[in-house]
Amino acid sequence: MPGQQVNPLLLVKFVLWMAVVVVSAALLRRRKVTPRVRLAFLAGGVLLFGFIFGLLVRGDINPDPVFSLRNLLASIIVQRRIMIPVAAMLVILLAMVWISNKSICGWGCQLGLLQDLLHRAPLPKWKPPFWLANGVRIGAFVALIAGLALWGLDWIGVVNPFAIFQFNLTVWIGLFSAVLLAASLFVYRPWCQFLCPFGLLGWIVEQGSLMRPRINPQACKECKLCVRACPTHAMADYYEGKRLHADCFACGSCIAACPQEDALSWRTRSGQ
């Protein structure tokens, strides 16, 4: 907001985000992301990035990846200007996506972490087809832009599930968040796959990510355990060598499931 002093805690959170992306990339490269390690990061991330920062900056803005894109779009479409700090934040977040395949979503976003944590409940799971999830997400993104352009309405602000971390609930936010979190028990990250505008933009960027799961065809035994372990269709797309792959949230499940140490790794194309 113009003239509003930036809370230094917001900068602290941003630095911690960058740190967790670096740490997660290092753990993935070293094949150290076990189910126990992943669970610790999920629970710790929900607590720190979600509720602790939500309480520390109560009455202020507790940023998330979606916040940067929403506010940049609003400033351009509604206010006819570009908010440089918000634009810089978005660029840095997308740079994290490009460096290590959506690690900011998989390891830093408080809502994504909470959905991921809930999905571990031992209940039946549904893995939606990527064309369906991405089609809905594209429609939601178009609705966001159209709402801002035609009525100055940000539909995400009406149902904003990130508000739960500051206990700032309206009827619509409460109902939507309850449905979303319940759906997370059965569908992996439903907000991220079906609705998130940053997730859509990040999906485009991650197609050229430097570090991502890389298959060594000489060492691969074609057991497809990695494909079955992947909570989305990303690993199946990698395995089949598709030009475009579904969202990969850098969870490390594929690498943890692979019995051949040299067959699947988190690295750049050159192996560095």
Tab-separated table of C-alpha atoms in Angstrom:
chain	number	residue	atom	x	y	z
A	1	MET	CA	0.000	0.000	0.000
A	2	PRO	CA	1.304	3.495	-0.853
A	3	GLY	CA	2.861	5.217	2.155
A	4	GLN	CA	2.612	2.095	4.279
A	5	GLN	CA	5.792	1.051	6.038
A	6	VAL	CA	6.875	-2.495	5.294
A	7	ASN	CA	6.911	-4.756	8.328
A	8	PRO	CA	10.492	-6.123	8.610
A	9	LEU	CA	9.048	-9.498	9.580
A	10	LEU	CA	7.767	-9.824	6.025
A	11	LEU	CA	11.325	-9.527	4.753
A	12	VAL	CA	12.400	-12.142	7.293
A	13	LYS	CA	9.774	-14.520	5.929
A	14	PHE	CA	10.955	-13.904	2.392
A	15	VAL	CA	14.567	-14.681	3.345
A	16	LEU	CA	13.428	-17.863	5.111
A	17	TRP	CA	11.556	-18.871	1.962
A	18	MET	CA	14.752	-18.566	-0.062
A	19	ALA	CA	16.651	-20.526	2.571
A	20	VAL	CA	14.147	-23.385	2.580
A	21	VAL	CA	14.294	-23.604	-1.229
A	22	VAL	CA	18.094	-23.919	-1.062
A	23	VAL	CA	17.888	-26.535	1.713
A	24	SER	CA	15.192	-28.538	-0.067
A	25	ALA	CA	17.170	-28.577	-3.311
A	26	ALA	CA	20.245	-29.799	-1.431
A	27	LEU	CA	18.271	-32.549	0.319
A	28	LEU	CA	16.694	-33.657	-2.946
A	29	ARG	CA	20.061	-33.781	-4.723
A	30	ARG	CA	21.506	-35.916	-1.922
A	31	ARG	CA	18.465	-38.227	-1.807
A	32	LYS	CA	17.831	-37.274	1.818
A	33	VAL	CA	14.103	-36.536	1.541
A	34	THR	CA	12.681	-39.501	3.411
A	35	PRO	CA	8.992	-39.620	4.428
A	36	ARG	CA	9.993	-38.619	7.960
A	37	VAL	CA	12.065	-35.647	6.749
A	38	ARG	CA	9.268	-34.540	4.451
A	39	LEU	CA	6.693	-34.765	7.250
A	40	ALA	CA	8.909	-32.652	9.526
A	41	PHE	CA	9.228	-29.935	6.891
A	42	LEU	CA	5.496	-29.967	6.174
A	43	ALA	CA	4.496	-29.637	9.834
A	44	GLY	CA	7.235	-27.122	10.579
A	45	GLY	CA	6.392	-25.041	7.508
A	46	VAL	CA	2.680	-24.894	8.346
A	47	LEU	CA	3.534	-23.806	11.874
A	48	LEU	CA	6.235	-21.256	10.962
A	49	PHE	CA	5.178	-19.795	7.604
A	50	GLY	CA	1.491	-20.148	8.359
A	51	PHE	CA	0.454	-19.680	11.966
A	52	ILE	CA	3.526	-18.102	13.609
A	53	PHE	CA	3.955	-15.462	10.907
A	54	GLY	CA	0.181	-15.110	10.736
A	55	LEU	CA	0.124	-14.160	14.418
A	56	LEU	CA	3.303	-12.045	14.332
A	57	VAL	CA	2.030	-9.841	11.517
A	58	ARG	CA	-1.577	-9.849	12.686
A	59	GLY	CA	-3.308	-6.802	11.233
A	60	ASP	CA	-0.698	-6.693	8.468
A	61	ILE	CA	-0.184	-8.830	5.363
A	62	ASN	CA	1.226	-12.332	5.757
A	63	PRO	CA	2.547	-12.832	2.193
A	64	ASP	CA	2.215	-15.961	0.104
A	65	PRO	CA	3.118	-16.696	-3.543
A	66	VAL	CA	-0.472	-15.980	-4.643
A	67	PHE	CA	-0.402	-12.574	-2.937
A	68	SER	CA	2.365	-11.288	-5.211
A	69	LEU	CA	0.559	-12.162	-8.445
A	70	ARG	CA	-2.884	-10.998	-7.283
A	71	ASN	CA	-1.588	-7.630	-6.145
A	72	LEU	CA	0.491	-7.088	-9.258
A	73	LEU	CA	-2.520	-7.837	-11.479
A	74	ALA	CA	-4.712	-5.537	-9.391
A	75	SER	CA	-2.203	-2.706	-9.584
A	76	ILE	CA	-1.891	-3.031	-13.357
A	77	ILE	CA	-5.545	-3.632	-14.246
A	78	VAL	CA	-7.360	-1.521	-11.641
A	79	GLN	CA	-4.854	1.155	-10.621
A	80	ARG	CA	-3.074	1.386	-13.997
A	81	ARG	CA	0.371	1.282	-12.420
A	82	ILE	CA	3.007	-1.262	-11.508
A	83	MET	CA	3.894	-1.829	-7.864
A	84	ILE	CA	7.663	-2.343	-8.146
A	85	PRO	CA	8.169	-4.164	-4.789
A	86	VAL	CA	5.355	-6.611	-5.587
A	87	ALA	CA	6.668	-7.157	-9.111
A	88	ALA	CA	10.157	-7.802	-7.719
A	89	MET	CA	8.726	-10.300	-5.234
A	90	LEU	CA	6.937	-12.160	-8.021
A	91	VAL	CA	10.078	-12.269	-10.178
A	92	ILE	CA	12.158	-13.680	-7.319
A	93	LEU	CA	9.522	-16.313	-6.511
A	94	LEU	CA	9.352	-17.386	-10.152
A	95	ALA	CA	13.164	-17.494	-10.227
A	96	MET	CA	12.975	-19.993	-7.353
A	97	VAL	CA	10.574	-22.063	-9.462
A	98	TRP	CA	12.974	-21.948	-12.405
A	99	ILE	CA	16.011	-22.902	-10.313
A	100	SER	CA	14.436	-25.835	-8.454
A	101	ASN	CA	11.128	-27.020	-9.905
A	102	LYS	CA	8.421	-25.304	-7.849
A	103	SER	CA	10.237	-25.801	-4.552
A	104	ILE	CA	8.716	-22.567	-3.242
A	105	CYS	CA	5.257	-24.126	-3.651
A	106	GLY	CA	6.291	-27.527	-2.350
A	107	TRP	CA	8.331	-26.354	0.633
A	108	GLY	CA	7.432	-22.727	1.405
A	109	CYS	CA	3.785	-21.897	0.670
A	110	GLN	CA	1.806	-22.257	3.888
A	111	LEU	CA	-1.450	-23.294	2.228
A	112	GLY	CA	0.283	-25.791	-0.035
A	113	LEU	CA	2.070	-27.323	2.944
A	114	LEU	CA	-1.167	-27.632	4.920
A	115	GLN	CA	-2.931	-29.379	2.024
A	116	ASP	CA	0.075	-31.672	1.571
A	117	LEU	CA	0.044	-32.537	5.258
A	118	LEU	CA	-3.671	-33.371	5.252
A	119	HIS	CA	-3.275	-35.526	2.153
A	120	ARG	CA	-1.176	-37.942	4.195
A	121	ALA	CA	-4.287	-39.184	5.994
A	122	PRO	CA	-4.834	-42.893	5.178
A	123	LEU	CA	-7.931	-42.390	3.026
A	124	PRO	CA	-8.773	-43.228	-0.614
A	125	LYS	CA	-7.062	-40.895	-3.086
A	126	TRP	CA	-8.050	-39.481	-6.458
A	127	LYS	CA	-5.401	-38.260	-8.861
A	128	PRO	CA	-7.269	-35.927	-11.265
A	129	PRO	CA	-6.269	-35.905	-14.954
A	130	PHE	CA	-3.933	-33.012	-15.616
A	131	TRP	CA	-6.009	-31.709	-18.525
A	132	LEU	CA	-8.973	-31.352	-16.172
A	133	ALA	CA	-7.107	-29.714	-13.287
A	134	ASN	CA	-5.187	-27.332	-15.520
A	135	GLY	CA	-8.277	-26.512	-17.574
A	136	VAL	CA	-10.135	-25.440	-14.425
A	137	ARG	CA	-7.077	-23.488	-13.267
A	138	ILE	CA	-6.851	-21.619	-16.562
A	139	GLY	CA	-10.550	-20.771	-16.263
A	140	ALA	CA	-9.999	-19.499	-12.708
A	141	PHE	CA	-7.108	-17.330	-13.888
A	142	VAL	CA	-9.218	-15.867	-16.694
A	143	ALA	CA	-11.992	-15.195	-14.167
A	144	LEU	CA	-9.507	-13.376	-11.922
A	145	ILE	CA	-8.375	-11.073	-14.743
A	146	ALA	CA	-11.917	-10.552	-16.063
A	147	GLY	CA	-13.251	-9.777	-12.581
A	148	LEU	CA	-10.539	-7.189	-11.994
A	149	ALA	CA	-10.930	-5.636	-15.440
A	150	LEU	CA	-14.731	-5.490	-15.530
A	151	TRP	CA	-15.771	-4.964	-11.912
A	152	GLY	CA	-12.579	-4.445	-9.917
A	153	LEU	CA	-13.416	-7.717	-8.166
A	154	ASP	CA	-10.748	-10.125	-6.926
A	155	TRP	CA	-12.609	-13.432	-6.445
A	156	ILE	CA	-9.708	-14.876	-4.479
A	157	GLY	CA	-10.117	-12.113	-1.909
A	158	VAL	CA	-13.706	-13.228	-1.333
A	159	VAL	CA	-12.798	-16.831	-0.482
A	160	ASN	CA	-9.115	-16.338	0.418
A	161	PRO	CA	-8.080	-19.585	2.190
A	162	PHE	CA	-4.767	-18.034	3.266
A	163	ALA	CA	-6.755	-15.955	5.775
A	164	ILE	CA	-7.182	-19.019	8.004
A	165	PHE	CA	-3.593	-18.624	9.200
A	166	GLN	CA	-4.495	-15.260	10.754
A	167	PHE	CA	-7.916	-16.508	11.895
A	168	ASN	CA	-9.422	-13.751	9.773
A	169	LEU	CA	-12.558	-15.537	8.652
A	170	THR	CA	-15.720	-14.470	6.926
A	171	VAL	CA	-18.585	-16.828	6.152
A	172	TRP	CA	-17.358	-17.325	2.575
A	173	ILE	CA	-13.735	-17.799	3.604
A	174	GLY	CA	-14.734	-20.245	6.319
A	175	LEU	CA	-16.973	-22.330	4.048
A	176	PHE	CA	-14.529	-22.363	1.161
A	177	SER	CA	-11.562	-23.233	3.399
A	178	ALA	CA	-13.489	-26.066	5.045
A	179	VAL	CA	-14.360	-27.590	1.662
A	180	LEU	CA	-10.802	-27.104	0.397
A	181	LEU	CA	-9.159	-28.727	3.414
A	182	ALA	CA	-11.637	-31.601	3.373
A	183	ALA	CA	-10.903	-32.152	-0.318
A	184	SER	CA	-7.172	-32.218	0.501
A	185	LEU	CA	-7.707	-35.492	2.338
A	186	PHE	CA	-8.552	-37.158	-0.980
A	187	VAL	CA	-6.960	-34.956	-3.678
A	188	TYR	CA	-3.349	-33.778	-3.588
A	189	ARG	CA	-3.211	-29.992	-3.208
A	190	PRO	CA	-6.601	-29.174	-4.772
A	191	TRP	CA	-6.060	-25.412	-4.489
A	192	CYS	CA	-2.679	-25.659	-6.215
A	193	GLN	CA	-3.837	-27.948	-9.021
A	194	PHE	CA	-7.281	-26.463	-9.718
A	195	LEU	CA	-7.311	-22.796	-8.702
A	196	CYS	CA	-3.954	-21.215	-7.854
A	197	PRO	CA	-2.962	-18.412	-10.288
A	198	PHE	CA	0.668	-18.521	-9.151
A	199	GLY	CA	0.565	-22.287	-9.616
A	200	LEU	CA	-0.472	-21.789	-13.236
A	201	LEU	CA	2.280	-19.274	-13.914
A	202	GLY	CA	4.763	-21.437	-12.026
A	203	TRP	CA	3.732	-24.462	-14.091
A	204	ILE	CA	4.712	-22.577	-17.251
A	205	VAL	CA	8.076	-21.583	-15.747
A	206	GLU	CA	8.844	-25.054	-14.379
A	207	GLN	CA	8.809	-26.544	-17.861
A	208	GLY	CA	12.335	-25.131	-18.155
A	209	SER	CA	13.508	-25.611	-14.556
A	210	LEU	CA	17.211	-26.162	-14.022
A	211	MET	CA	16.849	-28.774	-11.273
A	212	ARG	CA	14.105	-31.373	-11.491
A	213	PRO	CA	13.758	-35.193	-11.480
A	214	ARG	CA	16.066	-36.622	-14.136
A	215	ILE	CA	15.895	-40.242	-15.261
A	216	ASN	CA	19.029	-42.147	-16.234
A	217	PRO	CA	17.718	-44.623	-18.853
A	218	GLN	CA	20.832	-46.797	-18.530
A	219	ALA	CA	20.235	-47.400	-14.823
A	220	CYS	CA	16.405	-47.396	-14.843
A	221	LYS	CA	14.834	-50.856	-14.410
A	222	GLU	CA	11.408	-49.627	-15.599
A	223	CYS	CA	9.687	-50.648	-12.377
A	224	LYS	CA	7.644	-47.403	-12.443
A	225	LEU	CA	7.672	-47.147	-8.648
A	226	CYS	CA	8.447	-43.459	-9.089
A	227	VAL	CA	5.347	-43.000	-11.243
A	228	ARG	CA	3.138	-44.660	-8.640
A	229	ALA	CA	4.691	-42.646	-5.808
A	230	CYS	CA	4.202	-39.285	-7.520
A	231	PRO	CA	1.069	-37.536	-6.159
A	232	THR	CA	0.471	-35.828	-9.529
A	233	HIS	CA	1.000	-36.963	-13.116
A	234	ALA	CA	4.390	-35.232	-13.324
A	235	MET	CA	6.543	-38.340	-12.973
A	236	ALA	CA	4.505	-40.229	-15.551
A	237	ASP	CA	5.108	-37.358	-17.973
A	238	TYR	CA	8.841	-37.323	-17.202
A	239	TYR	CA	8.991	-41.087	-17.612
A	240	GLU	CA	7.249	-40.929	-20.976
A	241	GLY	CA	9.456	-38.057	-22.122
A	242	LYS	CA	6.551	-35.679	-22.762
A	243	ARG	CA	7.346	-32.166	-23.884
A	244	LEU	CA	5.111	-30.675	-21.176
A	245	HIS	CA	4.777	-32.236	-17.740
A	246	ALA	CA	2.150	-31.845	-15.037
A	247	ASP	CA	2.896	-29.852	-11.884
A	248	CYS	CA	5.870	-31.150	-9.897
A	249	PHE	CA	5.891	-29.835	-6.330
A	250	ALA	CA	9.401	-31.096	-5.531
A	251	CYS	CA	8.070	-33.426	-2.843
A	252	GLY	CA	10.793	-36.028	-3.457
A	253	SER	CA	8.406	-39.006	-3.326
A	254	CYS	CA	9.621	-40.300	-6.674
A	255	ILE	CA	13.289	-40.276	-5.638
A	256	ALA	CA	12.515	-41.869	-2.265
A	257	ALA	CA	10.598	-44.666	-4.027
A	258	CYS	CA	13.316	-45.444	-6.591
A	259	PRO	CA	15.363	-48.525	-5.563
A	260	GLN	CA	18.173	-47.729	-8.026
A	261	GLU	CA	20.323	-44.913	-6.658
A	262	ASP	CA	21.629	-43.849	-10.071
A	263	ALA	CA	18.359	-44.215	-11.964
A	264	LEU	CA	16.560	-41.089	-10.728
A	265	SER	CA	18.025	-37.928	-9.238
A	266	TRP	CA	17.315	-34.260	-8.663
A	267	ARG	CA	19.784	-32.413	-10.864
A	268	THR	CA	20.328	-30.208	-13.855
A	269	ARG	CA	20.472	-31.676	-17.337
A	270	SER	CA	24.272	-31.681	-17.215
A	271	GLY	CA	24.230	-33.498	-13.887
A	272	GLN	CA	25.789	-30.649	-11.950
